[in-house]
Short mmCIF file of C-alpha atoms in Angstrom, two decimals:
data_model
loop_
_atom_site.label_atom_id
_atom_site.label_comp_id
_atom_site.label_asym_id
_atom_site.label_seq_id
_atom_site.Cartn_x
_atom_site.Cartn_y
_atom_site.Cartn_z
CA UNK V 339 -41.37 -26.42 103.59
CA UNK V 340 -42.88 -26.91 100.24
CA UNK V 341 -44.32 -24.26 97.99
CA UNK V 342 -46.89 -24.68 95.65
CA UNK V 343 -46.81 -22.78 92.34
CA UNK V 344 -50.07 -21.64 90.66
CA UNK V 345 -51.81 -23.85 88.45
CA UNK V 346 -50.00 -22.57 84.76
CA UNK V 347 -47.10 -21.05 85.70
CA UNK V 348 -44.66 -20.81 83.08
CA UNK V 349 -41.15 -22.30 83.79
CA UNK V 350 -38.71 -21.46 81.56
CA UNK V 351 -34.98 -20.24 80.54
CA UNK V 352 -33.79 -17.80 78.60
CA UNK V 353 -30.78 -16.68 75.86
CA UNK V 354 -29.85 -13.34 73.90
CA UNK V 355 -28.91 -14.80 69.49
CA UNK V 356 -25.86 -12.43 70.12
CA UNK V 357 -24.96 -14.18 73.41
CA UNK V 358 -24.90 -17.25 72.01
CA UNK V 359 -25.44 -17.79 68.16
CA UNK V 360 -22.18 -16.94 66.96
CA UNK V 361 -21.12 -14.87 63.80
CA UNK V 362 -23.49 -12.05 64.50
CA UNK V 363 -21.06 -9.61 62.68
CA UNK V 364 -23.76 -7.12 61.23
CA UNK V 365 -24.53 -5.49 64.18
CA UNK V 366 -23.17 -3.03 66.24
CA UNK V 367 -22.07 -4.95 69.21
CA UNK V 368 -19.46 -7.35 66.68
CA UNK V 369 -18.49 -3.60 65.81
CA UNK V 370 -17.73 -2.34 69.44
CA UNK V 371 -16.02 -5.55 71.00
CA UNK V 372 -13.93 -5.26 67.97
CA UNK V 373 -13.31 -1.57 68.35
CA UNK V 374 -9.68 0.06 69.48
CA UNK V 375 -10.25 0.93 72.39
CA UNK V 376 -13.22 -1.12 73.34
CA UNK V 377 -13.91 -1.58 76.88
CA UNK V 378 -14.87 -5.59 75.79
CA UNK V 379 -12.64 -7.96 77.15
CA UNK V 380 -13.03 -10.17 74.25
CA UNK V 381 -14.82 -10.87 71.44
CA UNK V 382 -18.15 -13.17 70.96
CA UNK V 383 -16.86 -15.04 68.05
CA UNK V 384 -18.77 -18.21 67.57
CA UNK V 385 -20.47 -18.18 70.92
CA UNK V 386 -21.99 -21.23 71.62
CA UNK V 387 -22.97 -22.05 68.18
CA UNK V 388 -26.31 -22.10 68.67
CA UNK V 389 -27.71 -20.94 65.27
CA UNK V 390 -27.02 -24.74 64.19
CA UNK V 391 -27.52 -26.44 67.66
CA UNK V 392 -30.61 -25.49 68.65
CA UNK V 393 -32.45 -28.15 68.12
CA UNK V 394 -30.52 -30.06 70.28
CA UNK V 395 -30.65 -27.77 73.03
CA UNK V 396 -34.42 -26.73 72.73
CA UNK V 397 -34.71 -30.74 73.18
CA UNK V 398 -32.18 -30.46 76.35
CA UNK V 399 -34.73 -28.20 78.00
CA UNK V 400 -37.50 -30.16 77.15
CA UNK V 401 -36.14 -33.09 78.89
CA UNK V 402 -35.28 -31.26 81.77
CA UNK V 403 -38.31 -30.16 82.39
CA UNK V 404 -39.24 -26.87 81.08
CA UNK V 405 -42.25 -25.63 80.21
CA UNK V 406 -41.14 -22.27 77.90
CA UNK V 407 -37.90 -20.97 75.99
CA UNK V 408 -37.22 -17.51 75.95
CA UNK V 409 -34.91 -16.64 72.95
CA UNK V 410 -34.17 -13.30 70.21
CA UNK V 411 -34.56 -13.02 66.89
CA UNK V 412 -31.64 -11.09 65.27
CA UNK V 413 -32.73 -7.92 63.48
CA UNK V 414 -29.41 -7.64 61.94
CA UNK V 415 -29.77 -10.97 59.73
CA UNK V 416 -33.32 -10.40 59.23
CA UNK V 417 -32.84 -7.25 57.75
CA UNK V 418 -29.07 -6.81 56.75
CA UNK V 419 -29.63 -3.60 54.79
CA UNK V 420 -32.12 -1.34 55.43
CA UNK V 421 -35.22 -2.54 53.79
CA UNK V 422 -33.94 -6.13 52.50
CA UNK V 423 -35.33 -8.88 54.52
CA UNK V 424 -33.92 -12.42 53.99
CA UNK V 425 -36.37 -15.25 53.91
CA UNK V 426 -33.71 -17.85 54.79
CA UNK V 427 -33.41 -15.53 58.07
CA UNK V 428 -37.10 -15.68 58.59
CA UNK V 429 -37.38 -19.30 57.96
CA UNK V 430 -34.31 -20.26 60.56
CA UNK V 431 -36.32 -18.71 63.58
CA UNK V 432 -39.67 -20.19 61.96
CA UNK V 433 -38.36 -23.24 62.64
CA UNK V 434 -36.44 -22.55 65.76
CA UNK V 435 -40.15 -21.55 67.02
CA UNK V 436 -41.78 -24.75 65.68
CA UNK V 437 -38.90 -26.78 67.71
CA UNK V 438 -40.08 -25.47 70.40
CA UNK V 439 -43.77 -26.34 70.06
CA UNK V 440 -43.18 -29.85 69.18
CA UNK V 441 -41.38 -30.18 72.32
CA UNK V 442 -44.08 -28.64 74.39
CA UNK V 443 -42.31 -25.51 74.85
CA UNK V 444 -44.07 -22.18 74.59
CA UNK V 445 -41.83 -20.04 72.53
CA UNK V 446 -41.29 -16.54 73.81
CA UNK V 447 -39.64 -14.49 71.52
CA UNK V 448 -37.62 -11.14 72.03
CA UNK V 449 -37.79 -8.65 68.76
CA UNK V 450 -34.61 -6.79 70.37
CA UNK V 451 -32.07 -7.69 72.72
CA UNK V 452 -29.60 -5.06 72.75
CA UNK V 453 -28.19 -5.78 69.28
CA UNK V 454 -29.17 -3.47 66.37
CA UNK V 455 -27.76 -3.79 62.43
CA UNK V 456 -25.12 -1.72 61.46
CA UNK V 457 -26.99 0.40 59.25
CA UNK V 458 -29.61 1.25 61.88
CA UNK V 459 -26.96 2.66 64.64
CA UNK V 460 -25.51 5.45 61.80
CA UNK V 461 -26.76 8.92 62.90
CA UNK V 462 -27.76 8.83 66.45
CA UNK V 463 -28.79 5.45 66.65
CA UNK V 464 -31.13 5.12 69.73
CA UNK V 465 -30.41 8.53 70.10
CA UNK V 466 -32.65 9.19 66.92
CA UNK V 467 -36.06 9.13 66.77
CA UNK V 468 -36.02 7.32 63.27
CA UNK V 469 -34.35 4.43 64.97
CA UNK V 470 -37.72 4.04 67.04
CA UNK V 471 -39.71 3.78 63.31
CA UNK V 472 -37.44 1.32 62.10
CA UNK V 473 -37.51 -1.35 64.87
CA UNK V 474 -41.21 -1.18 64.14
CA UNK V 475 -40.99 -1.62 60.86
CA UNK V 476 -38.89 -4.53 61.45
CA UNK V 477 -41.29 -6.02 64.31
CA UNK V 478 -44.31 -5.56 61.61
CA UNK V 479 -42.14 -7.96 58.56
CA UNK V 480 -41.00 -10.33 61.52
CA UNK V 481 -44.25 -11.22 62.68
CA UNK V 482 -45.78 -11.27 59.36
CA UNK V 483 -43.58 -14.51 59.19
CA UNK V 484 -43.58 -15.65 62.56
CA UNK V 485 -46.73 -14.60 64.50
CA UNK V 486 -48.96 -17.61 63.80
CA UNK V 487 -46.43 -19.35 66.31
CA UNK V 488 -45.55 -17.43 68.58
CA UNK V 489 -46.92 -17.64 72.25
CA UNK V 490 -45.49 -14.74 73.87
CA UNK V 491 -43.60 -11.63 72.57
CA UNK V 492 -41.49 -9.20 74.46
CA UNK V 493 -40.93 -5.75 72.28
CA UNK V 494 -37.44 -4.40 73.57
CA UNK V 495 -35.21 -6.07 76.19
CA UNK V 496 -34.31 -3.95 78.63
CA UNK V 497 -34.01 -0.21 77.41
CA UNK V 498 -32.92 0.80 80.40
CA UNK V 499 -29.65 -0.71 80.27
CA UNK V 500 -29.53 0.24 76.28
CA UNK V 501 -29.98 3.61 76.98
CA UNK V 502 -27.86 3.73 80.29
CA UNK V 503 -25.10 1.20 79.61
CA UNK V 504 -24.71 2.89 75.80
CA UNK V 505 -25.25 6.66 76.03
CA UNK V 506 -24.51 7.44 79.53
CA UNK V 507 -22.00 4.70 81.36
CA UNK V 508 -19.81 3.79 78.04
CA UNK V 509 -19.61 0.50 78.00
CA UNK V 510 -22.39 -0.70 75.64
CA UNK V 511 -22.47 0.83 71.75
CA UNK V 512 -22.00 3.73 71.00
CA UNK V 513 -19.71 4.22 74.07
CA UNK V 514 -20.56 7.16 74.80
CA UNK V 515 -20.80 9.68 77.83
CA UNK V 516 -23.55 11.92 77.55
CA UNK V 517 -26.26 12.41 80.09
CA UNK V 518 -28.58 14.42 77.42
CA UNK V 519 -27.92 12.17 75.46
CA UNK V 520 -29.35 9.80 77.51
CA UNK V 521 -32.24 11.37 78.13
CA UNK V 522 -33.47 11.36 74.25
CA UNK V 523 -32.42 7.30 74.55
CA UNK V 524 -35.03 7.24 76.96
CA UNK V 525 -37.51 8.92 74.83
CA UNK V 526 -36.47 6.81 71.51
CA UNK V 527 -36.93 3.70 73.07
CA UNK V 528 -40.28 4.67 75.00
CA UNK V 529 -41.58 5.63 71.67
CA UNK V 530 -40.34 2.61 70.08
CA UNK V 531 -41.88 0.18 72.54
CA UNK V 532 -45.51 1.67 71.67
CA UNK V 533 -44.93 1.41 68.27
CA UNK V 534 -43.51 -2.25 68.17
CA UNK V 535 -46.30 -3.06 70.86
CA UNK V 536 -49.28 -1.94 67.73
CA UNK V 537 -47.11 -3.60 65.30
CA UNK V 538 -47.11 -6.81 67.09
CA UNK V 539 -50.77 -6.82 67.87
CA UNK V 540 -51.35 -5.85 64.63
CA UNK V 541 -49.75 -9.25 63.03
CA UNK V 542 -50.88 -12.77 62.41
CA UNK V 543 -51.18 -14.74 66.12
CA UNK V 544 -52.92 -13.99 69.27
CA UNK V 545 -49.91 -13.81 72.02
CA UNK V 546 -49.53 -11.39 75.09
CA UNK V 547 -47.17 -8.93 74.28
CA UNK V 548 -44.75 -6.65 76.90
CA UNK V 549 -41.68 -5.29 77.40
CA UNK V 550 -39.13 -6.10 79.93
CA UNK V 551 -37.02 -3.87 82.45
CA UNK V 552 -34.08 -4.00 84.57
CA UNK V 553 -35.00 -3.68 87.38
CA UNK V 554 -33.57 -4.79 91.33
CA UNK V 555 -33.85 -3.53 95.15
CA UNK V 556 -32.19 0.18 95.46
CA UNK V 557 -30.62 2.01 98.59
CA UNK V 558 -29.80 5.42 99.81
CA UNK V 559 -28.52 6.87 103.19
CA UNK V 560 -30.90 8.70 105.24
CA UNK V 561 -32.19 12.00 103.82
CA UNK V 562 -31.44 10.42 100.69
CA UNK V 563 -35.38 9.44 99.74
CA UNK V 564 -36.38 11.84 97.01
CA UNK V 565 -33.17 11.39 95.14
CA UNK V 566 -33.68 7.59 95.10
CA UNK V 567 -37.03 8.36 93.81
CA UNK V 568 -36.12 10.21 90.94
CA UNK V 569 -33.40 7.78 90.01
CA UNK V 570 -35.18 5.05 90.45
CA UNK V 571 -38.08 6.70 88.17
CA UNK V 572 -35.67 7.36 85.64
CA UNK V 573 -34.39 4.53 85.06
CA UNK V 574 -37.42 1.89 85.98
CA UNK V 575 -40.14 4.07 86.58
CA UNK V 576 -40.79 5.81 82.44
CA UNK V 577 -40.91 2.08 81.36
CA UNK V 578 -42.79 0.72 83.77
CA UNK V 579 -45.50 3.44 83.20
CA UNK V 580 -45.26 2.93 79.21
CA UNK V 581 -46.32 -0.51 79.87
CA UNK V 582 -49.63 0.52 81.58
CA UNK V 583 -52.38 -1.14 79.14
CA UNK V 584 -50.18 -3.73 77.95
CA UNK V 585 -50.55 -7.61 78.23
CA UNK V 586 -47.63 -8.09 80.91
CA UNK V 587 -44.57 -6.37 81.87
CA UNK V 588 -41.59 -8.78 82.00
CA UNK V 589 -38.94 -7.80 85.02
CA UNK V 590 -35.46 -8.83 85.21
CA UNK V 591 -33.77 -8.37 88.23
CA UNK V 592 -30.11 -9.48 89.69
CA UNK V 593 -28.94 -7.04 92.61
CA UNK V 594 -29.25 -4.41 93.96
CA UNK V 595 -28.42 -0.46 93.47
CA UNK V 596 -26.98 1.85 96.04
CA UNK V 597 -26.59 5.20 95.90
CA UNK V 598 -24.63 7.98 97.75
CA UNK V 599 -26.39 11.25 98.55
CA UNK V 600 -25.61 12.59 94.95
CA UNK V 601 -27.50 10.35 93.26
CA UNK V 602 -24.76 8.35 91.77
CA UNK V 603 -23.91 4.63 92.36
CA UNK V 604 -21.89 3.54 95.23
CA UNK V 605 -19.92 0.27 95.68
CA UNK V 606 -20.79 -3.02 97.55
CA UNK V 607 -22.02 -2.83 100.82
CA UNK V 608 -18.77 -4.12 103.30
CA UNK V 609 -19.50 -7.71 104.33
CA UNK V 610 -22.12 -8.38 101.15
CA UNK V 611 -20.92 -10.74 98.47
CA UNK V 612 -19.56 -9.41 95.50
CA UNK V 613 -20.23 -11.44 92.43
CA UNK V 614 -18.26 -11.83 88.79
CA UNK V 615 -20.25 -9.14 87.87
CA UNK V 616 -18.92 -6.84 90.32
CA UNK V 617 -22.13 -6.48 91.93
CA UNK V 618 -23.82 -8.12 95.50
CA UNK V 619 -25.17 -11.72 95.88
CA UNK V 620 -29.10 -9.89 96.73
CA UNK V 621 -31.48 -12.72 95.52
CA UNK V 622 -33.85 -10.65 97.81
CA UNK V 623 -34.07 -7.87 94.69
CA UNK V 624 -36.62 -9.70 92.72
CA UNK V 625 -39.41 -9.80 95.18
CA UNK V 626 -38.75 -5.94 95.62
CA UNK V 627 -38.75 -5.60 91.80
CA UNK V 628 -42.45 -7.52 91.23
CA UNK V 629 -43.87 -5.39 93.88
CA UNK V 630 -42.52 -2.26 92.20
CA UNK V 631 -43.75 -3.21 88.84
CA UNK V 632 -47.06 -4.28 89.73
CA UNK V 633 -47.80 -0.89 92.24
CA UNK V 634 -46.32 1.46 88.48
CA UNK V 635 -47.18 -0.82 85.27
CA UNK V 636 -50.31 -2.48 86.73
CA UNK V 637 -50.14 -5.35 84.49
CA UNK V 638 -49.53 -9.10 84.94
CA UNK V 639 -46.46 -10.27 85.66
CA UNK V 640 -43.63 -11.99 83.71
CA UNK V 641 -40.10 -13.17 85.41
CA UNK V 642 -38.14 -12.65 82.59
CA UNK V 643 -34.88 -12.61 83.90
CA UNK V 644 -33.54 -13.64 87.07
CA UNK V 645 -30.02 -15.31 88.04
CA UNK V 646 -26.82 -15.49 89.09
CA UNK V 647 -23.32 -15.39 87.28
CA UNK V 648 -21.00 -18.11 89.55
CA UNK V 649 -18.37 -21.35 89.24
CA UNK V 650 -19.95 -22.05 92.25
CA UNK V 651 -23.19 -24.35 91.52
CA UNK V 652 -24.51 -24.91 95.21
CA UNK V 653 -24.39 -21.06 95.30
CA UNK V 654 -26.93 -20.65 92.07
CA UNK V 655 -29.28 -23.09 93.61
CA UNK V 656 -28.99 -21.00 97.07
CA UNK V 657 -29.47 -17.88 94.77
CA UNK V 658 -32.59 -19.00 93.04
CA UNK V 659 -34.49 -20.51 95.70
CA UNK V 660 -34.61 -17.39 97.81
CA UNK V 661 -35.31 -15.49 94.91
CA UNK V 662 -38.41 -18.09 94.36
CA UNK V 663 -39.44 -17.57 97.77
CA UNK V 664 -39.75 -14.15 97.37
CA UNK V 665 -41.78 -14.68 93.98
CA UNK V 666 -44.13 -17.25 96.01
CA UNK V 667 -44.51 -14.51 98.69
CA UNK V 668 -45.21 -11.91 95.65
CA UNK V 669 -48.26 -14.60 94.85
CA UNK V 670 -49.36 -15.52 98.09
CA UNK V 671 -50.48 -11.78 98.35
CA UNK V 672 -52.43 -11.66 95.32
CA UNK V 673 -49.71 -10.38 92.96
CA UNK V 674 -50.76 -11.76 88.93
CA UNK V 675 -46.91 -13.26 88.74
CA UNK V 676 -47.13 -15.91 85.53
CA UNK V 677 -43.39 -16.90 84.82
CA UNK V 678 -40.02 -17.28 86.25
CA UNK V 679 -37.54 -17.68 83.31
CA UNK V 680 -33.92 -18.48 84.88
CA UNK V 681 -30.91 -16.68 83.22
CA UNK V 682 -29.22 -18.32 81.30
CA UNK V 683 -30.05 -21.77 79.49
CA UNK V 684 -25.83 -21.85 78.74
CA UNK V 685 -22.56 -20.15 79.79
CA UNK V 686 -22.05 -17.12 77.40
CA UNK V 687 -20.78 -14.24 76.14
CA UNK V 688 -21.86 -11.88 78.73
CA UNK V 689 -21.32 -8.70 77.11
CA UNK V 690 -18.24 -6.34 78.05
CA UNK V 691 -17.05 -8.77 80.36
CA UNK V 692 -16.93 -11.52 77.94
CA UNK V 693 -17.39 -15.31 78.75
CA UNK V 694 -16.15 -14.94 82.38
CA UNK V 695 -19.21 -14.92 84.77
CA UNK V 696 -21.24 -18.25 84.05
CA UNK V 697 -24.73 -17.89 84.54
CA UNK V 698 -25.77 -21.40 82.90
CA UNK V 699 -27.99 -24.01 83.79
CA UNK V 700 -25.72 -25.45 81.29
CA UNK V 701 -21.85 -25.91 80.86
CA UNK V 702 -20.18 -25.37 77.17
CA UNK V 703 -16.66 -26.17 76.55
CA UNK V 704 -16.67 -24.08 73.57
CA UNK V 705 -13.27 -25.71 72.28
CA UNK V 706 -15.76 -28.79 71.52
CA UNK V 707 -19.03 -26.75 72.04
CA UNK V 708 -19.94 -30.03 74.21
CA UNK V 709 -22.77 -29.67 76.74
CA UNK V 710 -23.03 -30.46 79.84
CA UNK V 711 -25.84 -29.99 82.49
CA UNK V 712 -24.93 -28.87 85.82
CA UNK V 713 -27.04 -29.91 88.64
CA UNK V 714 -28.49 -26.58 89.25
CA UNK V 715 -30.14 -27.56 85.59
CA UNK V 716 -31.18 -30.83 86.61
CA UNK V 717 -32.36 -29.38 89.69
CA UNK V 718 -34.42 -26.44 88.62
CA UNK V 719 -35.45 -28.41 85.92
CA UNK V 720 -37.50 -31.22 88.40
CA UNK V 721 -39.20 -27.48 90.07
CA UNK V 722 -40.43 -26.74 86.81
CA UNK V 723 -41.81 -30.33 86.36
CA UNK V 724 -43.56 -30.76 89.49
CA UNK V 725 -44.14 -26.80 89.68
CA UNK V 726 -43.22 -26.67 93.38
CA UNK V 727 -40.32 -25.44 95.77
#
């Protein structure tokens, strides 16, 4: 069977500049993987080095056959102290931007991906309303600089996971354990969304702007309906209805969430894969996550996000074809789905649980930073070219 993708649908991939720049030591996840203590497993260090080899790899995609690169601009070296912008900052992701338009590759850029200066995090950090004023203030200079170029901007990736992973679970910065705490993370970042959305529409450029969510397929035992619900709402739901009005709402989904009749997460389902990320192979979670967005934000449609952390290569190309059937079916039915952006362009530092789980189109040895495409890359890369299944 063959499947036949719209007429302008986006193909692209995606990266994080912490994940893979190297040297981001200003901001406050250098600080926590190098914290006693820290739940990290090690530390990003150089990365993948891509603050000098971009252009190589921006060409790399090209060739492959994507249409779009999805990438972050780091607040911390834009604005190293509160109210100092560097230029040379501003310049480096001016031309990273321009790279990608003289290869034919619509730059979508990311004005926070879960890293935030040093400077911004003392106080309460997300925690604090003033952190909300300040990422806008930062989105305001950024696209002052960059917004002639730009052809699609997402505000805040995932706040869901900033605000759960960070405040709540422990194992993002700050680390802590607090479920009011939470709760005001919520609110921040809500609040800061809106106010990066005006600043960005505000700026130079015409470019759809959103905000992306985690989001995936949840479970509960039976009688367990209205708690799912509220969880669910909690966590997906605010953000999904803060994007109401907006250009698109991007959704990232992996897995999927279960939950025991408390409310809390449960493990893997028996005889489910588990993957390196300790959760279940469920490519069937991103079809359930564009219907849920569309029914809540009522907006277009951005896949963001979507992928699979495994050594095993046959296994990502079984991953992302069944979640591409279930984005076809989203389609079929009249659902306004514009992108799928596979996660990640490159191995890399995955957060907390370091540079284990491999979600890369592309292969790094990052003893001689060497490249090399896997066939899931060249693979996905001849979908986006011929823009079929």
């Amino acid at each position: 069977m063959t499947i036949t993708f719209p007429d302008g649908f986006l193909w692209g991939t995606a990266t994080a500049a912490h994940q893979v720049e190297g040297g981001n030591w200003n901001n406050d996840w250098w600080a926590f993987e190098h914290a006693e203590k820290t739940p990290c497993t090690e530390v990003s260090g150089d990365a993948v080095d891509h603050y000098w080899r971009y252009p190589a790899d921006i060409a790399m995609l090209a060739e492959l056959g994507f249409g779009a690169y999805r990438f972050s601009v780091e607040w911390s070296r834009i604005e190293p102290e509160e109210g100092e912008f560097s230029r040379a900052a501003l310049d480096h992701y001016r031309r990273m931007i321009a790279r990608c338009r003289e290869h034919g590759l619509v730059p979508v850029v990311t004005f926070h991906h879960f890293s935030t200066p040093r400077w911004a995090t003392t106080g309460g950090g997300w925690a604090d309303p003033v952190t909300a004023e300040r990422l806008a203030r930062f989105c305001e200079r950024a696209v002052a600089s960059l917004g002639d170029l730009i052809g699609i901007a997402c505000t805040i990736n995932e706040p869901n996971i900033v605000a759960l992973m960070g405040h709540m679970v422990g194992v993002f910065p700050p680390g802590h354990q607090d479920i009011d705490e939470y709760a005001r993370a919520n609110d921040v970042l809500v609040d800061a969304h809106r106010r990066c959305y005006e600043a960005l529409k505000a700026g130079p450029g015409d470019f759809p702007v959103g905000i992306t969510v985690a989001m995936g397929d949840w479970w509960a035992p039976e009688g367990g309906e209205d708690t799912l619900a509220r969880v669910r709402h909690q966590h997906e739901g605010i953000y999904l209805e803060a994007a109401r009005g907006d250009d698109f709402v991007g959704v990232q989904a992996y897995s999927r969430t279960r939950l025991g009749a408390d409310g809390m997460p449960v493990g893997p389902e028996e005889g489910v894969e588990v993957l390196d990320m300790g959760y279940e192979y469920w490519p069937q979670a991103l079809e359930v996550a564009i219907r849920h967005a569309a029914k809540i934000a009522q907006v277009p449609i951005h896949v963001t996000e979507n992928g699979i952390g495994t050594t095993d290569d046959e296994q990502r190309i079984r991953f992302v074809t069944s979640a591409l059937e279930g984005v076809a079916a989203c389609i079929a039915e009249g659902i306004d789905v514009r992108s799928y952006f596979y996660w990640s362009m490159m191995d890399n530092f995955e957060w907390a649980l370091g540079y284990k789980p491999q979600f890369g189109l592309v292969g790094v040895d990052r003893a001689t930073q060497l490249r090399t495409i896997k066939s899931s890359g060249h693979w996905l890369g001849r979908i986006a070219r011929e823009n079929r299944l």
